[in-house]
Short mmCIF file of N, CA, C and O in Angstrom, two decimals:
data_model
loop_
_atom_site.label_atom_id
_atom_site.label_comp_id
_atom_site.label_asym_id
_atom_site.label_seq_id
_atom_site.Cartn_x
_atom_site.Cartn_y
_atom_site.Cartn_z
N MET A 1 -16.00 -88.90 -8.51
CA MET A 1 -15.71 -90.24 -8.95
C MET A 1 -15.24 -91.17 -8.02
O MET A 1 -15.60 -92.32 -8.11
N SER A 2 -14.30 -90.79 -7.05
CA SER A 2 -13.82 -91.70 -6.30
C SER A 2 -14.92 -92.17 -5.27
O SER A 2 -14.86 -93.41 -4.92
N GLY A 3 -16.00 -91.39 -5.03
CA GLY A 3 -16.87 -91.92 -4.13
C GLY A 3 -17.96 -92.84 -4.67
O GLY A 3 -18.20 -93.80 -4.24
N GLU A 4 -17.99 -92.71 -6.11
CA GLU A 4 -18.92 -93.43 -6.91
C GLU A 4 -18.20 -94.98 -6.96
O GLU A 4 -18.91 -96.00 -6.84
N LEU A 5 -16.94 -94.83 -7.26
CA LEU A 5 -16.26 -96.17 -7.32
C LEU A 5 -16.05 -96.92 -5.86
O LEU A 5 -16.27 -98.06 -5.95
N LYS A 6 -15.92 -96.30 -4.85
CA LYS A 6 -16.02 -96.81 -3.48
C LYS A 6 -17.22 -97.49 -3.21
O LYS A 6 -17.34 -98.55 -2.71
N ASN A 7 -18.54 -96.75 -3.76
CA ASN A 7 -19.79 -97.40 -3.48
C ASN A 7 -19.99 -98.59 -4.21
O ASN A 7 -20.50 -99.53 -3.84
N ARG A 8 -19.33 -98.56 -5.52
CA ARG A 8 -19.36 -99.72 -6.48
C ARG A 8 -18.65 -101.02 -5.75
O ARG A 8 -19.38 -102.23 -5.88
N LEU A 9 -17.59 -100.57 -5.18
CA LEU A 9 -16.84 -101.63 -4.66
C LEU A 9 -17.37 -102.13 -3.45
O LEU A 9 -17.40 -103.50 -3.07
N VAL A 10 -18.01 -101.49 -2.54
CA VAL A 10 -18.75 -102.02 -1.56
C VAL A 10 -20.03 -102.89 -2.00
O VAL A 10 -20.26 -103.85 -1.43
N SER A 11 -20.81 -102.39 -2.86
CA SER A 11 -21.62 -103.23 -3.41
C SER A 11 -21.20 -104.47 -3.93
O SER A 11 -21.98 -105.70 -3.97
N ILE A 12 -20.02 -104.64 -4.66
CA ILE A 12 -19.54 -105.71 -5.45
C ILE A 12 -19.26 -106.64 -4.28
O ILE A 12 -19.38 -107.90 -4.27
N LYS A 13 -18.38 -106.13 -3.06
CA LYS A 13 -18.31 -107.11 -2.05
C LYS A 13 -19.24 -107.58 -1.25
O LYS A 13 -19.52 -108.74 -1.07
N ARG A 14 -20.34 -106.92 -1.21
CA ARG A 14 -21.58 -107.29 -0.63
C ARG A 14 -22.38 -108.50 -1.39
O ARG A 14 -22.76 -109.51 -1.04
N ALA A 15 -22.29 -108.18 -2.68
CA ALA A 15 -22.88 -109.19 -3.71
C ALA A 15 -22.00 -110.56 -3.56
O ALA A 15 -22.59 -111.56 -3.70
N LEU A 16 -20.68 -110.33 -3.62
CA LEU A 16 -19.88 -111.56 -3.54
C LEU A 16 -20.09 -112.38 -2.14
O LEU A 16 -19.83 -113.65 -2.25
N ASN A 17 -20.28 -111.58 -1.12
CA ASN A 17 -20.49 -112.31 0.13
C ASN A 17 -21.90 -113.05 0.05
O ASN A 17 -22.20 -114.07 0.76
N GLU A 18 -22.94 -112.67 -0.94
CA GLU A 18 -24.22 -113.28 -0.96
C GLU A 18 -24.19 -114.10 -2.26
O GLU A 18 -25.20 -114.83 -2.30
N THR A 19 -23.15 -114.40 -2.73
CA THR A 19 -23.03 -115.47 -3.87
C THR A 19 -22.90 -116.78 -3.21
O THR A 19 -22.24 -117.08 -2.57
N ALA A 20 -23.70 -117.76 -3.75
CA ALA A 20 -23.92 -119.16 -3.62
C ALA A 20 -22.62 -119.99 -3.81
O ALA A 20 -22.13 -120.71 -3.02
N SER A 21 -21.95 -119.65 -5.01
CA SER A 21 -20.83 -120.48 -5.49
C SER A 21 -19.48 -120.10 -4.78
O SER A 21 -19.47 -118.86 -4.31
N PRO A 22 -18.49 -120.59 -4.60
CA PRO A 22 -17.20 -120.14 -3.97
C PRO A 22 -16.73 -118.89 -4.88
O PRO A 22 -16.41 -119.19 -6.21
N VAL A 23 -16.44 -117.97 -4.13
CA VAL A 23 -15.81 -116.79 -5.00
C VAL A 23 -14.70 -116.05 -4.01
O VAL A 23 -14.61 -114.81 -4.45
N ASP A 24 -14.00 -116.96 -3.60
CA ASP A 24 -12.96 -116.24 -2.57
C ASP A 24 -12.01 -115.44 -3.43
O ASP A 24 -11.36 -114.54 -2.97
N ASN A 25 -11.40 -115.96 -4.53
CA ASN A 25 -10.56 -115.35 -5.25
C ASN A 25 -11.45 -114.01 -5.87
O ASN A 25 -10.49 -112.91 -5.91
N LEU A 26 -12.54 -114.04 -6.22
CA LEU A 26 -13.23 -112.68 -6.63
C LEU A 26 -13.13 -111.71 -5.34
O LEU A 26 -13.00 -110.46 -5.65
N ILE A 27 -13.44 -112.13 -4.31
CA ILE A 27 -13.49 -111.23 -2.90
C ILE A 27 -12.10 -110.66 -2.87
O ILE A 27 -11.80 -109.59 -2.59
N SER A 28 -10.97 -111.42 -3.08
CA SER A 28 -9.67 -111.13 -2.84
C SER A 28 -9.45 -110.01 -3.92
O SER A 28 -8.72 -109.10 -3.67
N ASP A 29 -9.96 -110.37 -5.33
CA ASP A 29 -9.74 -109.24 -6.18
C ASP A 29 -10.37 -107.96 -5.88
O ASP A 29 -9.87 -106.91 -6.27
N ALA A 30 -11.55 -107.92 -5.41
CA ALA A 30 -12.25 -106.89 -5.19
C ALA A 30 -11.70 -106.09 -3.95
O ALA A 30 -11.50 -104.66 -3.90
N LEU A 31 -11.13 -106.61 -3.06
CA LEU A 31 -10.20 -106.04 -1.93
C LEU A 31 -9.09 -105.43 -2.35
O LEU A 31 -8.65 -104.29 -2.05
N SER A 32 -8.36 -106.30 -3.41
CA SER A 32 -7.25 -105.63 -3.93
C SER A 32 -7.62 -104.33 -4.83
O SER A 32 -6.90 -103.21 -4.75
N LEU A 33 -8.79 -104.52 -5.59
CA LEU A 33 -8.92 -103.01 -6.16
C LEU A 33 -9.43 -101.99 -5.17
O LEU A 33 -8.88 -100.85 -5.52
N GLU A 34 -9.96 -102.30 -4.13
CA GLU A 34 -10.40 -101.24 -3.13
C GLU A 34 -9.13 -100.60 -2.53
O GLU A 34 -8.98 -99.39 -2.35
N THR A 35 -8.09 -101.51 -2.21
CA THR A 35 -6.70 -101.10 -1.78
C THR A 35 -6.00 -100.20 -2.69
O THR A 35 -5.46 -99.15 -2.41
N ARG A 36 -6.19 -100.44 -3.99
CA ARG A 36 -5.48 -99.66 -4.94
C ARG A 36 -6.23 -98.40 -5.20
O ARG A 36 -5.57 -97.44 -5.35
N LEU A 37 -7.45 -98.41 -5.19
CA LEU A 37 -8.36 -97.19 -5.26
C LEU A 37 -7.88 -96.14 -4.18
O LEU A 37 -7.73 -95.04 -4.35
N ASN A 38 -8.01 -96.71 -2.83
CA ASN A 38 -7.45 -95.93 -1.82
C ASN A 38 -6.23 -95.35 -1.79
O ASN A 38 -6.05 -94.24 -1.37
N GLU A 39 -5.28 -96.07 -2.39
CA GLU A 39 -3.94 -95.49 -2.63
C GLU A 39 -3.81 -94.33 -3.73
O GLU A 39 -3.24 -93.35 -3.54
N ILE A 40 -4.73 -94.58 -4.81
CA ILE A 40 -4.73 -93.56 -5.92
C ILE A 40 -5.41 -92.12 -5.00
O ILE A 40 -4.88 -91.10 -5.20
N ILE A 41 -6.48 -92.42 -4.42
CA ILE A 41 -7.07 -91.24 -3.64
C ILE A 41 -6.11 -90.67 -2.77
O ILE A 41 -5.95 -89.43 -2.74
N HIS A 42 -5.46 -91.50 -2.11
CA HIS A 42 -4.47 -90.95 -1.05
C HIS A 42 -3.23 -90.11 -1.85
O HIS A 42 -2.84 -88.90 -1.45
N ASN A 43 -2.87 -90.56 -2.82
CA ASN A 43 -1.73 -89.77 -3.75
C ASN A 43 -2.35 -88.56 -4.30
O ASN A 43 -1.77 -87.54 -4.56
N PHE A 44 -3.66 -88.43 -4.76
CA PHE A 44 -4.34 -87.30 -5.24
C PHE A 44 -4.58 -86.30 -3.88
O PHE A 44 -4.40 -85.02 -4.15
N ARG A 45 -5.15 -86.76 -2.92
CA ARG A 45 -5.60 -85.71 -1.87
C ARG A 45 -4.70 -85.73 -0.61
O ARG A 45 -4.89 -84.72 0.20
N GLY A 46 -3.77 -86.55 -0.42
CA GLY A 46 -2.85 -86.71 0.70
C GLY A 46 -3.42 -87.65 1.96
O GLY A 46 -4.48 -88.20 1.67
N ASP A 47 -2.75 -87.63 3.07
CA ASP A 47 -2.88 -88.50 4.28
C ASP A 47 -3.79 -87.67 4.94
O ASP A 47 -3.46 -86.94 5.86
N GLN A 48 -5.24 -87.78 4.92
CA GLN A 48 -6.17 -87.05 5.74
C GLN A 48 -6.03 -87.39 7.32
O GLN A 48 -6.21 -86.44 8.17
N THR A 49 -5.61 -88.55 7.61
CA THR A 49 -5.47 -89.02 9.05
C THR A 49 -4.34 -88.32 9.56
O THR A 49 -4.44 -87.79 10.78
N LYS A 50 -3.20 -88.40 8.92
CA LYS A 50 -1.89 -87.59 9.57
C LYS A 50 -2.37 -86.20 9.63
O LYS A 50 -2.03 -85.42 10.62
N ARG A 51 -2.94 -85.60 8.72
CA ARG A 51 -3.23 -84.02 8.86
C ARG A 51 -4.30 -83.80 10.00
O ARG A 51 -4.04 -82.87 10.61
N SER A 52 -5.11 -84.63 10.24
CA SER A 52 -5.98 -84.28 11.20
C SER A 52 -5.33 -84.51 12.84
O SER A 52 -5.73 -84.02 13.55
N ARG A 53 -4.04 -85.07 12.73
CA ARG A 53 -3.38 -85.08 13.95
C ARG A 53 -2.08 -84.28 13.96
O ARG A 53 -1.23 -84.34 14.79
N ASN A 54 -2.07 -83.47 12.86
CA ASN A 54 -1.13 -82.24 12.74
C ASN A 54 0.23 -83.01 12.59
O ASN A 54 1.20 -82.49 13.02
N GLU A 55 0.37 -84.21 11.89
CA GLU A 55 1.65 -84.74 11.59
C GLU A 55 1.85 -84.57 10.16
O GLU A 55 1.16 -84.38 9.32
N ASN A 56 3.32 -84.47 10.21
CA ASN A 56 3.81 -84.34 8.66
C ASN A 56 3.35 -85.53 7.80
O ASN A 56 3.49 -86.76 8.15
N SER A 57 3.28 -85.09 6.49
CA SER A 57 2.94 -86.20 5.57
C SER A 57 3.55 -85.86 4.22
O SER A 57 3.64 -84.41 3.95
N ARG A 58 3.66 -86.73 3.28
CA ARG A 58 4.04 -86.36 1.96
C ARG A 58 3.24 -85.57 1.24
O ARG A 58 1.88 -85.45 1.39
N LEU A 59 3.63 -84.54 0.48
CA LEU A 59 2.76 -83.63 -0.38
C LEU A 59 1.93 -84.37 -1.31
O LEU A 59 2.50 -85.26 -2.05
N SER A 60 0.57 -84.27 -1.55
CA SER A 60 0.03 -84.92 -2.47
C SER A 60 -0.07 -84.07 -3.81
O SER A 60 0.54 -82.93 -3.67
N ILE A 61 -0.82 -84.55 -4.62
CA ILE A 61 -1.17 -83.72 -5.95
C ILE A 61 -1.56 -82.43 -5.79
O ILE A 61 -1.30 -81.51 -6.18
N SER A 62 -2.62 -82.63 -4.98
CA SER A 62 -3.56 -81.47 -4.78
C SER A 62 -2.86 -80.40 -3.83
O SER A 62 -3.06 -79.38 -4.21
N ASP A 63 -2.04 -80.75 -3.05
CA ASP A 63 -1.20 -79.90 -2.24
C ASP A 63 -0.07 -79.13 -3.09
O ASP A 63 -0.18 -77.72 -2.95
N ARG A 64 0.56 -79.80 -4.00
CA ARG A 64 1.44 -79.08 -4.96
C ARG A 64 0.73 -78.14 -5.72
O ARG A 64 1.12 -77.00 -5.89
N VAL A 65 -0.49 -78.57 -6.28
CA VAL A 65 -1.20 -77.65 -7.17
C VAL A 65 -1.62 -76.23 -6.40
O VAL A 65 -1.57 -75.16 -6.76
N ASN A 66 -2.28 -76.61 -5.24
CA ASN A 66 -2.84 -75.58 -4.49
C ASN A 66 -1.89 -74.63 -4.08
O ASN A 66 -1.99 -73.40 -4.09
N LYS A 67 -0.63 -75.18 -3.62
CA LYS A 67 0.46 -74.26 -3.32
C LYS A 67 1.10 -73.58 -4.23
O LYS A 67 1.23 -72.22 -4.47
N ALA A 68 1.18 -73.94 -5.59
CA ALA A 68 1.58 -73.23 -6.63
C ALA A 68 0.47 -72.07 -7.00
O ALA A 68 0.86 -70.83 -7.34
N VAL A 69 -0.62 -72.34 -7.14
CA VAL A 69 -1.69 -71.39 -7.37
C VAL A 69 -1.76 -70.42 -6.11
O VAL A 69 -1.67 -69.11 -6.47
N TYR A 70 -1.50 -70.68 -4.99
CA TYR A 70 -1.58 -69.61 -4.01
C TYR A 70 -0.24 -68.80 -4.20
O TYR A 70 -0.42 -67.50 -3.99
N ASP A 71 0.84 -69.33 -4.32
CA ASP A 71 2.02 -68.66 -4.43
C ASP A 71 1.93 -67.63 -5.86
O ASP A 71 2.63 -66.42 -5.52
N MET A 72 1.12 -67.93 -6.79
CA MET A 72 1.03 -67.11 -7.86
C MET A 72 -0.04 -66.30 -7.75
O MET A 72 -0.32 -65.43 -8.74
N SER A 73 -1.12 -66.46 -7.00
CA SER A 73 -2.37 -65.61 -7.03
C SER A 73 -2.15 -64.20 -6.90
O SER A 73 -2.94 -63.42 -7.54
N SER A 74 -1.25 -63.76 -6.27
CA SER A 74 -1.07 -62.24 -5.92
C SER A 74 0.00 -61.76 -6.72
O SER A 74 0.47 -60.49 -6.47
N SER A 75 0.66 -62.47 -7.60
CA SER A 75 1.83 -62.07 -8.23
C SER A 75 1.65 -61.76 -9.62
O SER A 75 0.85 -62.44 -10.33
N THR A 76 2.35 -60.77 -10.19
CA THR A 76 2.53 -60.38 -11.68
C THR A 76 3.58 -60.68 -12.46
O THR A 76 3.59 -60.41 -13.62
N SER A 77 4.44 -61.39 -11.71
CA SER A 77 5.67 -61.98 -12.30
C SER A 77 5.53 -63.13 -12.80
O SER A 77 4.68 -63.96 -12.52
N ARG A 78 6.53 -63.79 -13.56
CA ARG A 78 6.56 -64.92 -14.00
C ARG A 78 6.56 -66.06 -12.98
O ARG A 78 7.22 -65.73 -11.87
N PRO A 79 6.07 -67.31 -13.09
CA PRO A 79 6.39 -68.14 -11.97
C PRO A 79 7.76 -68.65 -11.59
O PRO A 79 8.71 -68.40 -12.66
N THR A 80 8.05 -68.63 -10.32
CA THR A 80 9.41 -68.97 -9.84
C THR A 80 9.68 -70.41 -10.22
O THR A 80 8.96 -71.08 -10.60
N GLN A 81 10.97 -70.68 -10.08
CA GLN A 81 11.38 -72.06 -10.40
C GLN A 81 10.81 -73.13 -9.43
O GLN A 81 10.45 -74.17 -9.75
N THR A 82 10.70 -72.64 -8.09
CA THR A 82 9.83 -73.59 -7.19
C THR A 82 8.54 -73.91 -7.60
O THR A 82 8.14 -74.90 -7.59
N VAL A 83 7.86 -73.07 -8.24
CA VAL A 83 6.46 -72.93 -8.50
C VAL A 83 6.46 -73.96 -9.77
O VAL A 83 5.63 -74.83 -9.86
N GLN A 84 7.33 -73.83 -10.86
CA GLN A 84 7.45 -74.63 -11.95
C GLN A 84 7.70 -75.98 -11.54
O GLN A 84 7.34 -76.96 -12.05
N ASP A 85 8.85 -76.24 -10.72
CA ASP A 85 9.11 -77.57 -10.04
C ASP A 85 7.73 -78.22 -9.59
O ASP A 85 7.72 -79.39 -9.82
N ALA A 86 7.27 -77.44 -8.64
CA ALA A 86 6.09 -78.07 -8.08
C ALA A 86 4.88 -78.57 -9.18
O ALA A 86 4.10 -79.59 -8.99
N TYR A 87 4.78 -77.61 -10.18
CA TYR A 87 3.84 -77.94 -11.38
C TYR A 87 4.31 -79.27 -11.82
O TYR A 87 3.70 -80.23 -12.26
N ASP A 88 5.51 -79.27 -12.33
CA ASP A 88 6.20 -80.42 -12.87
C ASP A 88 6.13 -81.65 -12.25
O ASP A 88 5.55 -82.85 -12.83
N ILE A 89 6.31 -81.63 -10.83
CA ILE A 89 6.09 -82.85 -9.98
C ILE A 89 4.69 -83.36 -10.04
O ILE A 89 4.35 -84.61 -10.34
N ALA A 90 3.76 -82.31 -9.80
CA ALA A 90 2.33 -82.62 -9.67
C ALA A 90 1.91 -83.15 -10.96
O ALA A 90 0.95 -84.13 -11.11
N ASN A 91 2.18 -82.65 -12.17
CA ASN A 91 1.85 -83.14 -13.49
C ASN A 91 2.23 -84.56 -13.73
O ASN A 91 1.71 -85.36 -14.30
N ALA A 92 3.65 -84.90 -13.35
CA ALA A 92 3.97 -86.11 -13.49
C ALA A 92 3.13 -87.16 -12.48
O ALA A 92 3.04 -88.30 -13.06
N GLU A 93 3.10 -86.80 -11.39
CA GLU A 93 2.40 -87.72 -10.33
C GLU A 93 0.91 -87.73 -10.96
O GLU A 93 0.44 -88.92 -10.90
N PHE A 94 0.23 -86.84 -11.41
CA PHE A 94 -1.07 -86.80 -11.86
C PHE A 94 -1.22 -87.75 -12.96
O PHE A 94 -2.23 -88.67 -13.28
N THR A 95 -0.31 -87.71 -14.08
CA THR A 95 -0.30 -88.39 -15.29
C THR A 95 -0.26 -90.03 -14.76
O THR A 95 -1.01 -90.90 -15.25
N LEU A 96 0.60 -90.46 -13.79
CA LEU A 96 0.89 -91.68 -13.37
C LEU A 96 -0.54 -92.14 -12.66
O LEU A 96 -1.11 -93.34 -13.01
N GLU A 97 -0.74 -91.46 -11.86
CA GLU A 97 -2.13 -91.97 -11.06
C GLU A 97 -3.33 -91.95 -12.02
O GLU A 97 -4.08 -92.84 -11.72
N LEU A 98 -3.52 -90.91 -12.98
CA LEU A 98 -4.62 -91.08 -13.84
C LEU A 98 -4.57 -92.35 -14.78
O LEU A 98 -5.48 -93.07 -14.87
N GLN A 99 -3.29 -92.73 -14.97
CA GLN A 99 -3.23 -94.25 -15.79
C GLN A 99 -3.67 -95.37 -14.98
O GLN A 99 -4.30 -96.14 -15.34
N LYS A 100 -3.16 -95.12 -13.60
CA LYS A 100 -3.40 -96.35 -12.67
C LYS A 100 -4.93 -96.30 -12.58
O LYS A 100 -5.67 -97.29 -12.61
N LEU A 101 -5.83 -95.03 -12.42
CA LEU A 101 -7.32 -95.26 -12.15
C LEU A 101 -7.94 -95.54 -13.32
O LEU A 101 -8.87 -96.41 -13.24
N GLY A 102 -7.49 -95.15 -14.70
CA GLY A 102 -8.00 -95.59 -15.88
C GLY A 102 -7.86 -97.11 -15.91
O GLY A 102 -9.10 -97.62 -16.29
N THR A 103 -6.68 -97.62 -15.72
CA THR A 103 -6.72 -99.30 -15.84
C THR A 103 -7.77 -99.85 -14.80
O THR A 103 -8.31 -100.86 -15.28
N LEU A 104 -7.80 -99.19 -13.66
CA LEU A 104 -8.60 -99.89 -12.58
C LEU A 104 -10.14 -99.82 -13.09
O LEU A 104 -10.87 -100.70 -12.95
N VAL A 105 -10.59 -98.68 -13.65
CA VAL A 105 -11.95 -98.25 -14.03
C VAL A 105 -12.17 -99.08 -15.33
O VAL A 105 -13.48 -99.74 -15.43
N GLU A 106 -11.33 -99.02 -16.40
CA GLU A 106 -11.90 -99.47 -17.76
C GLU A 106 -11.36 -101.03 -18.07
O GLU A 106 -11.91 -101.35 -18.97
N VAL A 107 -10.26 -101.54 -17.13
CA VAL A 107 -9.89 -102.81 -17.53
C VAL A 107 -10.31 -103.98 -16.21
O VAL A 107 -10.91 -104.84 -16.50
N GLU A 108 -9.79 -103.51 -15.09
CA GLU A 108 -9.89 -104.43 -14.15
C GLU A 108 -11.28 -104.64 -13.40
O GLU A 108 -11.78 -105.69 -13.09
N LEU A 109 -11.87 -103.43 -13.29
CA LEU A 109 -13.24 -103.38 -12.84
C LEU A 109 -14.32 -104.24 -13.58
O LEU A 109 -14.96 -105.07 -13.10
N PRO A 110 -14.28 -104.02 -14.91
CA PRO A 110 -15.13 -104.70 -15.79
C PRO A 110 -14.63 -106.38 -15.95
O PRO A 110 -15.62 -107.06 -15.96
N LYS A 111 -13.47 -106.74 -15.73
CA LYS A 111 -13.04 -107.91 -15.71
C LYS A 111 -13.67 -108.62 -14.50
O LYS A 111 -14.16 -109.62 -14.55
N LEU A 112 -13.63 -107.93 -13.10
CA LEU A 112 -14.24 -108.51 -12.02
C LEU A 112 -15.67 -108.64 -12.33
O LEU A 112 -16.39 -109.75 -11.87
N GLU A 113 -16.37 -107.72 -12.77
CA GLU A 113 -17.81 -107.81 -13.09
C GLU A 113 -18.27 -108.77 -13.79
O GLU A 113 -19.14 -109.63 -13.77
N LYS A 114 -17.33 -109.02 -14.77
CA LYS A 114 -17.63 -110.19 -15.85
C LYS A 114 -17.60 -111.57 -15.09
O LYS A 114 -18.19 -112.30 -15.22
N ALA A 115 -16.54 -111.61 -14.16
CA ALA A 115 -16.36 -112.84 -13.49
C ALA A 115 -17.53 -112.99 -12.41
O ALA A 115 -17.91 -114.31 -12.32
N MET A 116 -18.01 -112.03 -11.88
CA MET A 116 -18.96 -111.95 -11.14
C MET A 116 -20.40 -112.52 -11.62
O MET A 116 -21.00 -113.46 -11.18
N GLU A 117 -20.59 -112.02 -12.83
CA GLU A 117 -21.54 -112.42 -13.86
C GLU A 117 -21.54 -114.00 -13.96
O GLU A 117 -22.58 -114.69 -13.81
N THR A 118 -20.43 -114.48 -14.41
CA THR A 118 -19.96 -115.87 -14.78
C THR A 118 -20.31 -116.69 -13.28
O THR A 118 -20.98 -117.93 -13.50
N ALA A 119 -19.92 -116.27 -12.09
CA ALA A 119 -20.10 -116.94 -10.87
C ALA A 119 -21.49 -116.97 -10.41
O ALA A 119 -22.06 -117.50 -9.30
N GLY A 120 -22.45 -116.13 -11.11
CA GLY A 120 -23.87 -116.04 -10.58
C GLY A 120 -24.03 -115.12 -9.46
O GLY A 120 -24.90 -115.33 -8.69
N ALA A 121 -23.26 -114.04 -9.23
CA ALA A 121 -23.38 -113.18 -8.27
C ALA A 121 -24.63 -112.14 -8.44
O ALA A 121 -25.05 -111.97 -9.65
N PRO A 122 -25.25 -111.86 -7.26
CA PRO A 122 -26.39 -110.79 -7.58
C PRO A 122 -25.90 -109.64 -8.22
O PRO A 122 -24.78 -109.12 -8.22
N TRP A 123 -26.96 -109.11 -9.11
CA TRP A 123 -26.65 -107.92 -9.69
C TRP A 123 -26.26 -106.66 -8.80
O TRP A 123 -26.39 -106.52 -7.67
N THR A 124 -25.18 -105.70 -9.21
CA THR A 124 -24.78 -104.65 -8.72
C THR A 124 -24.95 -103.54 -9.64
O THR A 124 -24.90 -103.56 -10.79
N SER A 125 -25.29 -102.25 -9.04
CA SER A 125 -25.23 -100.97 -9.82
C SER A 125 -24.11 -100.76 -10.67
O SER A 125 -22.87 -101.15 -10.27
N GLY A 126 -24.39 -100.46 -12.11
CA GLY A 126 -23.29 -100.15 -12.96
C GLY A 126 -23.02 -101.48 -13.82
O GLY A 126 -22.12 -101.29 -14.76
N ARG A 127 -23.31 -102.62 -13.32
CA ARG A 127 -23.08 -103.80 -14.29
C ARG A 127 -24.37 -104.26 -14.95
O ARG A 127 -25.44 -104.41 -14.47
N LEU A 128 -24.13 -104.44 -16.22
CA LEU A 128 -25.42 -104.94 -17.07
C LEU A 128 -25.37 -106.41 -16.90
O LEU A 128 -24.20 -107.13 -17.17
N PRO A 129 -26.29 -106.94 -16.71
CA PRO A 129 -26.53 -108.47 -16.68
C PRO A 129 -26.50 -109.16 -17.95
O PRO A 129 -26.87 -108.37 -18.94
N GLU A 130 -26.04 -110.35 -18.00
CA GLU A 130 -25.96 -111.05 -19.38
C GLU A 130 -27.59 -111.58 -19.34
O GLU A 130 -27.81 -112.40 -18.58
N TRP A 131 -28.16 -111.28 -20.52
CA TRP A 131 -29.69 -111.89 -20.57
C TRP A 131 -29.48 -113.14 -21.53
O TRP A 131 -29.04 -113.07 -22.56
N LYS A 132 -30.22 -114.24 -21.19
CA LYS A 132 -30.29 -115.67 -22.00
C LYS A 132 -31.72 -115.55 -22.11
O LYS A 132 -32.13 -116.81 -21.79
N GLY A 133 -32.46 -114.79 -22.69
CA GLY A 133 -33.88 -115.04 -22.90
C GLY A 133 -34.24 -116.51 -23.23
O GLY A 133 -34.82 -116.57 -24.28
N GLU A 134 -34.15 -117.35 -22.32
CA GLU A 134 -34.63 -118.85 -22.63
C GLU A 134 -35.85 -119.10 -22.20
O GLU A 134 -36.42 -118.71 -21.04
#
């Protein structure tokens, strides 16, 4: 899903740059959405740049879940308190990030696309044009 959203935002920015009417505020909105999407992805997956350089980084949601699964994969005992804590933290973070993503996808992106339609921006994938069959 993140790849699809990133592609949509790239198309939106390209369309806004080709729009004849002034759309600086819409470009700013698109950049803001892109920044927020990148932050959400970062929180889900972690800091890939720091990892590639072997630097310490904050644990991501994925890291916490994978560590809990790994720790319990060969165990027949109940989950340890550490594993339960990791799951609880991952669950709370996932819930928050999913809400942010839902707002971005279901509210803010359609709002931006509606404003693009009003401004006469070129069509972008995933956006239904308003037809005025005149």
